[in-house]
CSV table of C-alpha atoms and ligand atoms in Angstrom, one decimal:
chain,number,residue,atom,x,y,z
F,716,UNK,CA,115.2,98.5,125.3
F,717,UNK,CA,113.6,95.7,123.3
F,718,UNK,CA,114.4,95.3,119.9
F,719,UNK,CA,112.8,92.9,117.3
F,720,UNK,CA,112.9,92.2,113.8
F,721,UNK,CA,110.6,91.9,110.4
F,722,UNK,CA,113.2,89.9,107.7
F,723,UNK,CA,111.2,88.5,104.9
F,724,UNK,CA,113.5,87.0,102.1
F,725,UNK,CA,112.3,89.4,99.2
F,726,UNK,CA,111.7,86.4,96.8
F,727,UNK,CA,107.9,87.4,96.1
F,728,UNK,CA,104.7,88.6,97.3
F,729,UNK,CA,104.3,90.0,101.0
F,730,UNK,CA,102.0,88.3,102.1
F,731,UNK,CA,99.4,89.0,104.8
F,732,UNK,CA,101.1,85.9,107.0
F,733,UNK,CA,104.7,87.9,106.7
F,734,UNK,CA,102.5,90.9,106.5
F,735,UNK,CA,101.4,89.2,110.1
F,736,UNK,CA,104.8,88.9,111.5
F,737,UNK,CA,105.7,92.4,110.5
F,738,UNK,CA,102.3,93.5,112.6
F,739,UNK,CA,103.1,91.9,115.9
F,740,UNK,CA,106.5,93.0,115.7
F,741,UNK,CA,106.0,96.2,115.3
F,742,UNK,CA,103.1,95.7,118.3
F,743,UNK,CA,105.3,94.8,120.9
F,744,UNK,CA,108.5,97.3,119.5
F,745,UNK,CA,105.6,99.7,120.3
F,746,UNK,CA,103.8,98.3,123.0
F,747,UNK,CA,107.3,98.4,125.2
F,748,UNK,CA,109.2,101.5,123.8
F,749,UNK,CA,111.5,99.7,122.2
F,750,UNK,CA,113.0,99.4,118.3
F,751,UNK,CA,111.4,97.3,115.2
F,752,UNK,CA,114.0,96.9,112.5
F,753,UNK,CA,113.0,95.9,109.4
F,754,UNK,CA,115.7,93.3,108.1
F,755,UNK,CA,115.8,92.4,103.9
F,756,UNK,CA,117.3,88.7,103.5
F,757,UNK,CA,118.1,88.9,100.2
F,758,UNK,CA,121.7,86.4,100.3
F,759,UNK,CA,119.4,84.1,98.0
F,760,UNK,CA,120.7,85.8,95.4
F,761,UNK,CA,118.8,83.6,92.2
F,762,UNK,CA,115.5,84.1,94.3
F,763,UNK,CA,115.6,87.7,95.6
F,764,UNK,CA,114.2,90.3,92.9
F,765,UNK,CA,114.7,94.2,93.8
F,766,UNK,CA,110.7,94.3,93.1
F,767,UNK,CA,110.1,91.4,95.6
F,768,UNK,CA,112.0,94.4,98.0
F,769,UNK,CA,110.2,96.8,96.3
F,770,UNK,CA,106.5,94.8,97.7
F,771,UNK,CA,107.8,94.6,101.2
F,772,UNK,CA,108.6,98.4,101.4
F,773,UNK,CA,105.4,99.8,99.5
F,774,UNK,CA,103.3,97.5,101.3
F,775,UNK,CA,104.3,98.0,105.0
F,776,UNK,CA,104.4,102.1,104.4
F,777,UNK,CA,100.0,100.9,102.7
F,778,UNK,CA,99.8,99.3,106.3
F,779,UNK,CA,102.3,101.6,108.1
F,780,UNK,CA,103.7,99.7,109.6
F,781,UNK,CA,107.2,102.3,109.6
F,782,UNK,CA,110.5,100.9,110.5
F,783,UNK,CA,113.3,102.4,113.2
F,784,UNK,CA,116.3,101.2,111.4
F,785,UNK,CA,116.8,99.6,107.9
F,786,UNK,CA,116.1,98.2,105.5
F,787,UNK,CA,118.9,96.4,106.4
F,788,UNK,CA,120.2,94.6,103.1
F,789,UNK,CA,122.1,91.2,104.5
F,790,UNK,CA,124.1,90.7,101.3
F,791,UNK,CA,125.9,94.4,102.0
F,792,UNK,CA,127.0,92.2,105.1
F,793,UNK,CA,129.1,89.9,103.9
F,794,UNK,CA,132.5,91.5,105.5
F,795,UNK,CA,130.9,90.5,108.5
F,796,UNK,CA,129.7,87.4,107.8
F,797,UNK,CA,133.0,86.3,107.0
F,798,UNK,CA,135.0,87.9,110.1
F,799,UNK,CA,132.5,85.9,111.9
F,800,UNK,CA,133.0,82.9,110.1
F,801,UNK,CA,137.0,83.4,110.8
F,802,UNK,CA,136.8,84.0,114.6
F,803,UNK,CA,134.4,80.9,114.9
F,804,UNK,CA,136.5,78.6,112.6
F,805,UNK,CA,140.4,80.4,114.9
F,806,UNK,CA,138.3,79.5,117.8
F,807,UNK,CA,137.6,75.8,116.8
F,808,UNK,CA,134.2,75.9,117.2
F,809,UNK,CA,133.7,76.1,113.3
F,810,UNK,CA,135.6,73.1,110.6
F,811,UNK,CA,136.0,73.0,106.8
F,812,UNK,CA,134.8,69.9,105.6
F,813,UNK,CA,135.6,68.7,102.5
F,814,UNK,CA,133.5,65.9,101.9
F,815,UNK,CA,132.5,66.0,98.2
F,816,UNK,CA,129.3,66.2,96.8
F,817,UNK,CA,129.4,61.7,96.1
F,818,UNK,CA,130.1,61.3,99.0
F,819,UNK,CA,127.3,63.0,101.0
F,820,UNK,CA,125.1,61.4,98.6
F,821,UNK,CA,126.4,58.5,99.0
F,822,UNK,CA,125.9,58.7,103.2
F,823,UNK,CA,122.8,60.0,102.3
F,824,UNK,CA,121.5,56.8,100.1
F,825,UNK,CA,122.6,54.8,103.2
F,826,UNK,CA,120.9,56.9,106.2
F,827,UNK,CA,117.5,56.3,103.8
F,828,UNK,CA,118.7,52.7,103.3
F,829,UNK,CA,118.8,52.0,106.7
F,830,UNK,CA,115.6,54.3,107.3
F,831,UNK,CA,117.9,57.0,109.5
F,832,UNK,CA,117.2,60.7,109.7
F,833,UNK,CA,120.0,61.9,106.9
F,834,UNK,CA,122.5,64.0,108.3
F,835,UNK,CA,125.7,64.8,108.3
F,836,UNK,CA,128.3,62.4,109.5
F,837,UNK,CA,131.2,64.5,111.1
F,838,UNK,CA,133.5,63.4,108.9
F,839,UNK,CA,135.9,66.3,109.3
F,840,UNK,CA,134.9,67.1,112.4
F,841,UNK,CA,137.7,66.1,114.2
F,842,UNK,CA,139.9,68.2,111.2
F,843,UNK,CA,141.1,67.2,108.1
F,844,UNK,CA,144.1,67.5,106.3
F,845,UNK,CA,143.6,71.0,105.2
F,846,UNK,CA,143.6,70.1,100.8
F,847,UNK,CA,144.6,73.3,99.3
F,848,UNK,CA,142.7,75.1,96.9
F,849,UNK,CA,140.5,72.2,97.4
F,850,UNK,CA,136.6,73.0,97.8
F,851,UNK,CA,135.5,72.7,101.2
F,852,UNK,CA,132.3,74.7,102.9
F,853,UNK,CA,132.5,75.7,106.8
F,854,UNK,CA,130.1,73.8,109.3
F,855,UNK,CA,129.4,74.4,112.4
F,856,UNK,CA,130.5,72.2,115.5
F,857,UNK,CA,127.1,71.6,117.3
F,858,UNK,CA,127.6,70.1,120.8
F,859,UNK,CA,126.7,66.2,121.1
F,860,UNK,CA,125.8,65.9,123.8
F,861,UNK,CA,122.5,67.8,126.4
F,862,UNK,CA,120.2,69.9,124.3
F,863,UNK,CA,118.9,72.4,124.2
F,864,UNK,CA,115.9,74.2,126.0
F,865,UNK,CA,114.0,77.9,125.6
F,866,UNK,CA,110.8,79.5,126.0
F,867,UNK,CA,108.7,79.8,123.6
F,868,UNK,CA,106.5,83.3,124.1
F,869,UNK,CA,104.1,81.3,121.6
F,870,UNK,CA,104.3,77.4,122.1
F,871,UNK,CA,106.0,77.4,125.5
F,872,UNK,CA,109.0,75.5,126.7
F,873,UNK,CA,110.3,73.5,123.4
F,874,UNK,CA,113.4,71.7,124.5
F,875,UNK,CA,115.4,69.2,122.0
F,876,UNK,CA,118.8,66.8,122.6
F,877,UNK,CA,121.7,67.6,120.0
F,878,UNK,CA,122.0,64.2,119.2
F,879,UNK,CA,119.0,65.3,116.8
F,880,UNK,CA,120.9,68.2,115.3
F,881,UNK,CA,124.4,67.6,113.2
F,882,UNK,CA,126.9,69.9,112.3
F,883,UNK,CA,125.3,72.1,109.9
F,884,UNK,CA,126.7,74.3,107.2
F,885,UNK,CA,128.0,78.0,107.9
F,886,UNK,CA,129.2,79.2,104.4
F,887,UNK,CA,129.0,77.0,101.1
F,888,UNK,CA,131.7,76.5,99.3
F,889,UNK,CA,130.9,79.4,97.0
F,890,UNK,CA,131.6,81.8,99.8
F,891,UNK,CA,127.7,82.5,100.2
F,892,UNK,CA,126.8,81.7,104.1
F,893,UNK,CA,124.2,79.9,104.8
F,894,UNK,CA,120.5,81.9,106.2
F,895,UNK,CA,120.7,80.1,108.9
F,896,UNK,CA,124.6,81.6,109.9
F,897,UNK,CA,123.6,84.9,108.9
F,898,UNK,CA,120.3,85.0,110.6
F,899,UNK,CA,122.5,84.5,113.3
F,900,UNK,CA,125.1,87.2,112.9
F,901,UNK,CA,122.5,89.2,112.4
F,902,UNK,CA,120.1,89.2,115.6
F,903,UNK,CA,123.5,89.1,117.2
F,904,UNK,CA,125.2,92.2,115.9
F,905,UNK,CA,121.0,94.1,115.7
F,906,UNK,CA,121.0,93.7,119.7
F,907,UNK,CA,117.1,91.5,118.3
F,908,UNK,CA,115.0,90.6,121.9
F,909,UNK,CA,112.3,89.4,120.6
F,910,UNK,CA,112.3,87.1,116.9
F,911,UNK,CA,108.7,86.4,115.8
F,912,UNK,CA,108.2,84.5,113.1
F,913,UNK,CA,106.6,82.2,111.5
F,914,UNK,CA,106.3,78.3,113.2
F,915,UNK,CA,108.0,76.7,109.7
F,916,UNK,CA,111.7,77.8,111.5
F,917,UNK,CA,111.1,75.9,115.2
F,918,UNK,CA,113.7,73.6,113.1
F,919,UNK,CA,116.0,76.0,113.4
F,920,UNK,CA,115.9,77.8,116.4
F,921,UNK,CA,117.4,75.4,118.5
F,922,UNK,CA,120.7,75.3,115.8
F,923,UNK,CA,120.6,79.2,115.8
F,924,UNK,CA,121.0,78.8,119.7
F,925,UNK,CA,123.8,76.8,119.5
F,926,UNK,CA,125.8,79.4,117.1
F,927,UNK,CA,124.6,82.4,119.5
F,928,UNK,CA,126.0,80.9,121.9
F,929,UNK,CA,128.8,79.8,120.4
F,930,UNK,CA,128.7,83.9,119.2
F,931,UNK,CA,128.9,85.1,123.6
F,932,UNK,CA,125.9,86.8,122.7
F,933,UNK,CA,122.9,87.1,124.2
F,934,UNK,CA,119.8,84.4,123.1
F,935,UNK,CA,116.6,86.6,122.4
F,936,UNK,CA,112.4,85.4,123.4
F,937,UNK,CA,111.9,83.7,120.4
F,938,UNK,CA,107.9,83.0,119.2
F,939,UNK,CA,106.8,80.7,116.6
F,940,UNK,CA,103.3,81.5,115.0
F,941,UNK,CA,101.2,79.0,113.6
F,942,UNK,CA,100.3,79.5,109.8
F,943,UNK,CA,96.7,81.1,108.4
F,944,UNK,CA,94.5,79.2,107.3
F,945,UNK,CA,92.1,79.5,104.1
F,946,UNK,CA,88.8,79.8,105.4
F,947,UNK,CA,88.5,76.2,104.8
F,948,UNK,CA,89.9,75.6,107.3
F,949,UNK,CA,93.2,74.0,104.8
F,950,UNK,CA,96.3,75.5,103.4
F,951,UNK,CA,95.6,79.0,102.4
F,952,UNK,CA,96.4,79.3,99.3
F,953,UNK,CA,96.0,81.5,96.0
F,954,UNK,CA,92.9,79.8,95.3
F,955,UNK,CA,91.1,80.9,99.1
F,956,UNK,CA,91.0,84.9,97.3
F,957,UNK,CA,93.5,87.9,98.1
F,958,UNK,CA,97.1,86.8,100.0
F,959,UNK,CA,99.1,89.6,99.1
F,960,UNK,CA,98.9,92.8,101.2
F,961,UNK,CA,99.0,94.4,97.5
F,962,UNK,CA,96.1,93.2,96.4
F,963,UNK,CA,94.4,93.8,99.1
F,964,UNK,CA,94.9,97.1,98.2
F,965,UNK,CA,93.8,96.8,95.5
F,966,UNK,CA,90.4,95.2,96.0
F,967,UNK,CA,89.4,98.1,97.7
F,968,UNK,CA,90.7,97.1,101.4
F,969,UNK,CA,91.9,100.5,103.9
F,970,UNK,CA,94.6,99.8,106.0
F,971,UNK,CA,93.5,100.6,108.8
F,972,UNK,CA,91.3,97.6,108.5
F,973,UNK,CA,94.0,94.7,107.5
F,974,UNK,CA,95.4,96.3,110.2
F,975,UNK,CA,92.5,95.2,112.2
F,976,UNK,CA,91.8,91.8,110.9
F,977,UNK,CA,95.6,90.7,111.0
F,978,UNK,CA,95.6,91.6,114.5
F,979,UNK,CA,92.8,89.3,115.4
F,980,UNK,CA,94.4,86.6,113.2
F,981,UNK,CA,95.9,84.9,116.3
F,982,UNK,CA,95.8,87.6,118.7
F,983,UNK,CA,92.8,88.9,121.2
F,984,UNK,CA,91.7,90.2,123.6
F,985,UNK,CA,88.0,88.9,124.8
F,986,UNK,CA,85.7,89.4,122.6
F,987,UNK,CA,86.6,92.9,121.3
F,988,UNK,CA,86.9,93.4,117.1
F,989,UNK,CA,87.6,97.0,117.0
F,990,UNK,CA,91.1,98.0,117.9
F,991,UNK,CA,92.6,101.5,117.0
F,992,UNK,CA,96.4,101.5,116.3
F,993,UNK,CA,97.0,103.2,120.1
F,994,UNK,CA,95.0,100.9,121.7
F,995,UNK,CA,96.6,97.9,120.0
F,996,UNK,CA,99.4,98.9,120.9
F,997,UNK,CA,98.6,99.3,124.8
F,998,UNK,CA,96.5,95.2,124.5
F,999,UNK,CA,98.9,93.5,122.9
F,1000,UNK,CA,101.1,91.4,124.3
F,1001,UNK,CA,103.8,88.2,123.1
F,1002,UNK,CA,102.6,86.2,125.4
F,1003,UNK,CA,98.5,85.7,124.3
F,1004,UNK,CA,99.3,84.9,121.0
F,1005,UNK,CA,97.1,81.9,120.1
F,1006,UNK,CA,98.3,78.4,119.3
F,1007,UNK,CA,95.2,77.5,117.4
F,1008,UNK,CA,96.1,77.7,113.9
F,1009,UNK,CA,93.8,81.3,113.0
F,1010,UNK,CA,91.6,80.9,109.5
F,1011,UNK,CA,91.5,83.5,107.5
F,1012,UNK,CA,87.5,85.3,107.3
F,1013,UNK,CA,86.9,87.1,104.2
F,1014,UNK,CA,83.7,88.3,105.1
F,1015,UNK,CA,84.8,89.5,108.1
F,1016,UNK,CA,87.2,91.8,106.5
F,1017,UNK,CA,84.6,93.3,104.5
F,1018,UNK,CA,82.2,93.8,107.9
F,1019,UNK,CA,85.1,95.7,109.1
F,1020,UNK,CA,86.6,98.2,105.5
F,1021,UNK,CA,82.9,98.4,105.8
F,1022,UNK,CA,83.0,100.1,109.4
F,1023,UNK,CA,86.2,102.0,108.6
F,1024,UNK,CA,85.3,103.5,105.9
F,1025,UNK,CA,82.4,104.9,107.4
F,1026,UNK,CA,84.7,106.5,110.1
F,1027,UNK,CA,87.4,107.3,109.4
F,1028,UNK,CA,87.9,110.8,109.2
F,1029,UNK,CA,87.3,111.5,105.3
F,1030,UNK,CA,90.2,113.1,104.3
F,1031,UNK,CA,92.4,110.3,104.9
F,1032,UNK,CA,89.9,108.4,103.1
F,1033,UNK,CA,90.2,111.3,100.3
F,1034,UNK,CA,93.4,110.0,100.9
F,1035,UNK,CA,93.2,106.5,99.9
F,1036,UNK,CA,90.2,107.3,97.3
F,1037,UNK,CA,92.5,109.0,95.2
F,1038,UNK,CA,94.6,106.5,94.3
F,1039,UNK,CA,92.2,104.0,92.7
F,1040,UNK,CA,90.2,106.6,90.6
F,1041,UNK,CA,93.9,108.2,89.4
F,1042,UNK,CA,94.8,104.1,88.8
F,1043,UNK,CA,91.8,104.2,85.9
F,1044,UNK,CA,93.9,107.4,84.5
F,1045,UNK,CA,91.4,109.6,85.7
F,1046,UNK,CA,91.8,113.6,86.7
F,1047,UNK,CA,90.6,114.7,90.0
F,1048,UNK,CA,90.8,118.1,89.1
F,1049,UNK,CA,88.3,117.5,87.0
F,1050,UNK,CA,86.1,116.6,89.6
F,1051,UNK,CA,84.8,117.8,93.0
F,1052,UNK,CA,86.2,117.4,96.1
F,1053,UNK,CA,86.8,114.1,96.8
F,1054,UNK,CA,86.4,113.9,100.3
F,1055,UNK,CA,82.5,115.5,99.7
F,1056,UNK,CA,82.2,112.2,96.9
F,1057,UNK,CA,83.7,109.6,100.0
F,1058,UNK,CA,80.9,111.6,102.4
F,1059,UNK,CA,78.4,110.5,99.2
F,1060,UNK,CA,79.0,107.5,99.0
F,1061,UNK,CA,80.5,105.6,101.9
F,1062,UNK,CA,77.5,105.2,103.6
F,1063,UNK,CA,76.0,102.4,101.0
F,1064,UNK,CA,79.6,101.2,99.8
F,1065,UNK,CA,82.0,98.1,101.6
F,1066,UNK,CA,84.9,98.8,99.7
F,1067,UNK,CA,86.8,101.7,97.8
F,1068,UNK,CA,86.6,100.2,94.2
F,1069,UNK,CA,83.0,100.3,95.2
F,1070,UNK,CA,83.1,103.8,95.9
F,1071,UNK,CA,85.4,104.7,92.8
F,1072,UNK,CA,83.2,102.3,90.6
F,1073,UNK,CA,80.0,104.7,91.7
F,1074,UNK,CA,82.1,108.0,90.8
F,1075,UNK,CA,82.7,107.0,87.2
F,1076,UNK,CA,80.3,109.0,86.1
F,1077,UNK,CA,81.6,112.1,87.9
F,1078,UNK,CA,84.8,112.2,85.4
F,1079,UNK,CA,84.0,110.2,82.9
F,1080,UNK,CA,80.8,110.7,79.7
F,1081,UNK,CA,77.9,108.1,80.5
F,1082,UNK,CA,75.7,106.4,78.6
F,1083,UNK,CA,72.1,106.3,79.4
F,1084,UNK,CA,69.9,103.1,77.6
F,1085,UNK,CA,67.2,104.3,75.2
F,1086,UNK,CA,65.2,101.8,77.9
F,1087,UNK,CA,65.7,103.8,80.7
F,1088,UNK,CA,64.9,107.1,78.7
F,1089,UNK,CA,61.2,105.3,77.6
F,1090,UNK,CA,60.3,104.2,81.0
F,1091,UNK,CA,62.1,107.2,83.4
F,1092,UNK,CA,61.2,110.5,81.4
F,1093,UNK,CA,57.3,109.6,80.3
F,1094,UNK,CA,55.1,112.5,79.1
F,1095,UNK,CA,53.9,113.7,82.6
F,1096,UNK,CA,57.1,114.2,84.1
F,1097,UNK,CA,59.5,116.0,81.4
F,1098,UNK,CA,57.6,119.4,81.3
F,1099,UNK,CA,58.5,118.7,84.9
F,1100,UNK,CA,62.5,118.4,84.0
F,1101,UNK,CA,62.4,120.9,81.6
F,1102,UNK,CA,61.5,123.5,84.1
F,1103,UNK,CA,63.8,122.4,86.3
F,1104,UNK,CA,66.9,122.8,83.9
F,1105,UNK,CA,65.8,126.3,83.5
F,1106,UNK,CA,65.1,126.6,87.2
F,1107,UNK,CA,67.9,125.1,88.0
F,1108,UNK,CA,70.4,127.6,85.2
F,1109,UNK,CA,69.1,130.5,88.1
F,1110,UNK,CA,71.0,129.0,90.5
F,1111,UNK,CA,73.8,130.7,91.9
F,1112,UNK,CA,75.0,129.0,94.7
F,1113,UNK,CA,74.9,125.3,93.9
F,1114,UNK,CA,74.9,123.3,96.9
F,1115,UNK,CA,72.9,120.0,97.5
F,1116,UNK,CA,70.5,122.0,100.1
F,1117,UNK,CA,69.9,124.8,97.5
F,1118,UNK,CA,69.3,122.2,94.5
F,1119,UNK,CA,67.1,120.8,96.9
F,1120,UNK,CA,64.4,122.9,97.4
F,1121,UNK,CA,64.7,124.4,94.4
F,1122,UNK,CA,63.5,120.8,93.3
F,1123,UNK,CA,61.1,120.6,96.0
F,1124,UNK,CA,59.4,123.5,95.0
F,1125,UNK,CA,59.2,121.9,91.3
F,1126,UNK,CA,57.7,118.6,92.5
F,1127,UNK,CA,54.8,121.0,93.9
F,1128,UNK,CA,54.3,123.5,91.6
F,1129,UNK,CA,54.2,120.6,89.2
F,1130,UNK,CA,51.8,118.1,91.6
F,1131,UNK,CA,54.2,115.3,91.2
F,1132,UNK,CA,56.0,112.7,93.4
F,1133,UNK,CA,59.7,112.7,94.3
F,1134,UNK,CA,60.5,109.9,93.0
F,1135,UNK,CA,58.9,110.4,89.9
F,1136,UNK,CA,61.0,113.7,89.1
F,1137,UNK,CA,64.3,112.0,91.2
F,1138,UNK,CA,64.4,109.0,89.4
F,1139,UNK,CA,65.6,110.2,85.3
F,1140,UNK,CA,67.1,112.7,86.7
F,1141,UNK,CA,70.0,110.2,88.1
F,1142,UNK,CA,69.8,108.5,85.6
F,1143,UNK,CA,70.8,111.8,83.6
F,1144,UNK,CA,73.0,112.9,85.6
F,1145,UNK,CA,75.0,109.2,86.2
F,1146,UNK,CA,73.5,106.7,83.6
F,1147,UNK,CA,72.1,104.7,85.9
F,1148,UNK,CA,69.5,104.5,88.5
F,1149,UNK,CA,71.8,103.8,91.8
F,1150,UNK,CA,73.1,107.2,93.0
F,1151,UNK,CA,73.5,109.7,96.5
F,1152,UNK,CA,70.6,111.7,96.6
F,1153,UNK,CA,69.6,113.3,93.3
F,1154,UNK,CA,70.7,116.3,95.2
F,1155,UNK,CA,74.3,115.5,96.6
F,1156,UNK,CA,74.7,114.0,92.9
F,1157,UNK,CA,74.3,117.2,91.2
F,1158,UNK,CA,75.7,119.2,93.4
F,1159,UNK,CA,79.3,117.0,92.9
F,1160,UNK,CA,79.3,116.9,89.2
F,1161,UNK,CA,78.7,120.5,89.2
F,1162,UNK,CA,76.6,122.7,87.6
F,1163,UNK,CA,78.0,122.8,83.9
F,1164,UNK,CA,77.7,119.9,83.7
F,1165,UNK,CA,74.4,118.4,85.8
F,1166,UNK,CA,72.7,121.2,83.6
F,1167,UNK,CA,74.5,119.7,80.1
F,1168,UNK,CA,73.5,116.1,80.6
F,1169,UNK,CA,70.0,116.6,82.0
F,1170,UNK,CA,69.4,119.0,78.4
F,1171,UNK,CA,71.0,116.2,76.9
F,1172,UNK,CA,68.4,113.5,78.0
F,1173,UNK,CA,66.0,115.4,78.0
F,1174,UNK,CA,66.6,115.8,74.1
F,1175,UNK,CA,67.3,112.5,73.4
F,1176,UNK,CA,64.1,111.6,75.0
F,1177,UNK,CA,62.1,113.9,73.2
F,1178,UNK,CA,63.7,112.5,70.0
F,1179,UNK,CA,62.4,109.2,70.3
J,1853,LIG,N1,113.8,85.9,106.1
J,1853,LIG,C1,113.1,84.0,106.7
J,1853,LIG,C2,111.6,85.0,106.0
J,1853,LIG,O1,111.6,85.1,105.2
J,1853,LIG,C3,112.6,84.9,108.2
J,1853,LIG,C4,113.9,84.6,109.1
J,1853,LIG,C5,113.5,85.2,110.9
J,1853,LIG,O2,112.4,85.5,111.0
J,1853,LIG,O3,114.1,84.7,111.7
J,1853,LIG,O4,111.2,83.1,105.9
């Protein structure tokens, strides 16, 4: 069985680059009917926060990337790291290093002066007298000859000479384990078969392979993905617009749209752009992740968002819309069925925020500008509007179709153009000149509020 893991460090936002890593790990596990583990790499206690953990959990849940196991917190596994460290020491695969900070600094300065790559020189590697109570770190005994070779599923074969690597620290003098050590212990214990991560970790891989070999653990298949770039092809930054997953939610993006967008950043299947989750799962393969870095494309995201807004069952969109409306403090029980709002608005909107903006009139009192009254409530249309109010009052079954019939009858009776009457009604109901068809708008707003607003606007116009 294949097992993948997403292993974020909870030190900030859930960035879309990380979300893409999570998605690819999730997809590969699903594709192979394997398991996807969520591991929180929180050993850096200074930088890790509960808020960042919450953002990760919330972001993944919102994207629908559910994990089969976890979250497993590294800070809860210190005893295990300690145990493995001791066994490596006992087997002579690791050693205690007593080198002082001063010695290491001097060594570094010397190497820099000689234009050499700074590295530990192995001073304590071959035994050092045990200094009772003196601080020490535990270093891994990296093989000094030969090389490490691995077949990266994205980048192909990679070979690193062992002479390039020094003896890395496994456990610091305060007893805390280092990143490379905890990752290896966890990957081994959790039986990880595929590690997909950003290529900023590529230099760690040979070191991790060495430690895994020392533990006698199988070596996972590694795949290092290129970073995402901004739309300008440069490094992705906050200035490139939203880069955090929850920020996209704030902006009214649908999780399905973001997932579809992310899957195409660095992976493709012919020139297919729209993938349902089932299709993604069926077609995804770690071996055709692109080696070239992908640039984000905000316009494409909006295009996808509009697609999903239009094609997702309205009940599902309604649930997502509820989040936006509630955030604005609206009492949803005072408004129409959200599914009806979605059906009325989605054709003309690109985001849920846009739908929420254009639906505020259903929950809030409105203002009508005097200039709109002057322009649209002319003496020519006012009698027809008056009659409309009366006729609608008698309408019992308040549906868009029935409302439309009433409107059509009035238009014929008063021999007036439909638009001439529809526009002032729209203004009366919403305060603005853009809305779904006016019969639909009346249906959404409900009989009581609609009539109240219509009479109020006619009254205002009469008093001008
Ligand atoms: N915790 C690491 C990070 O957030 C990822 C480690 C890994 O995937 O091996 O960059």
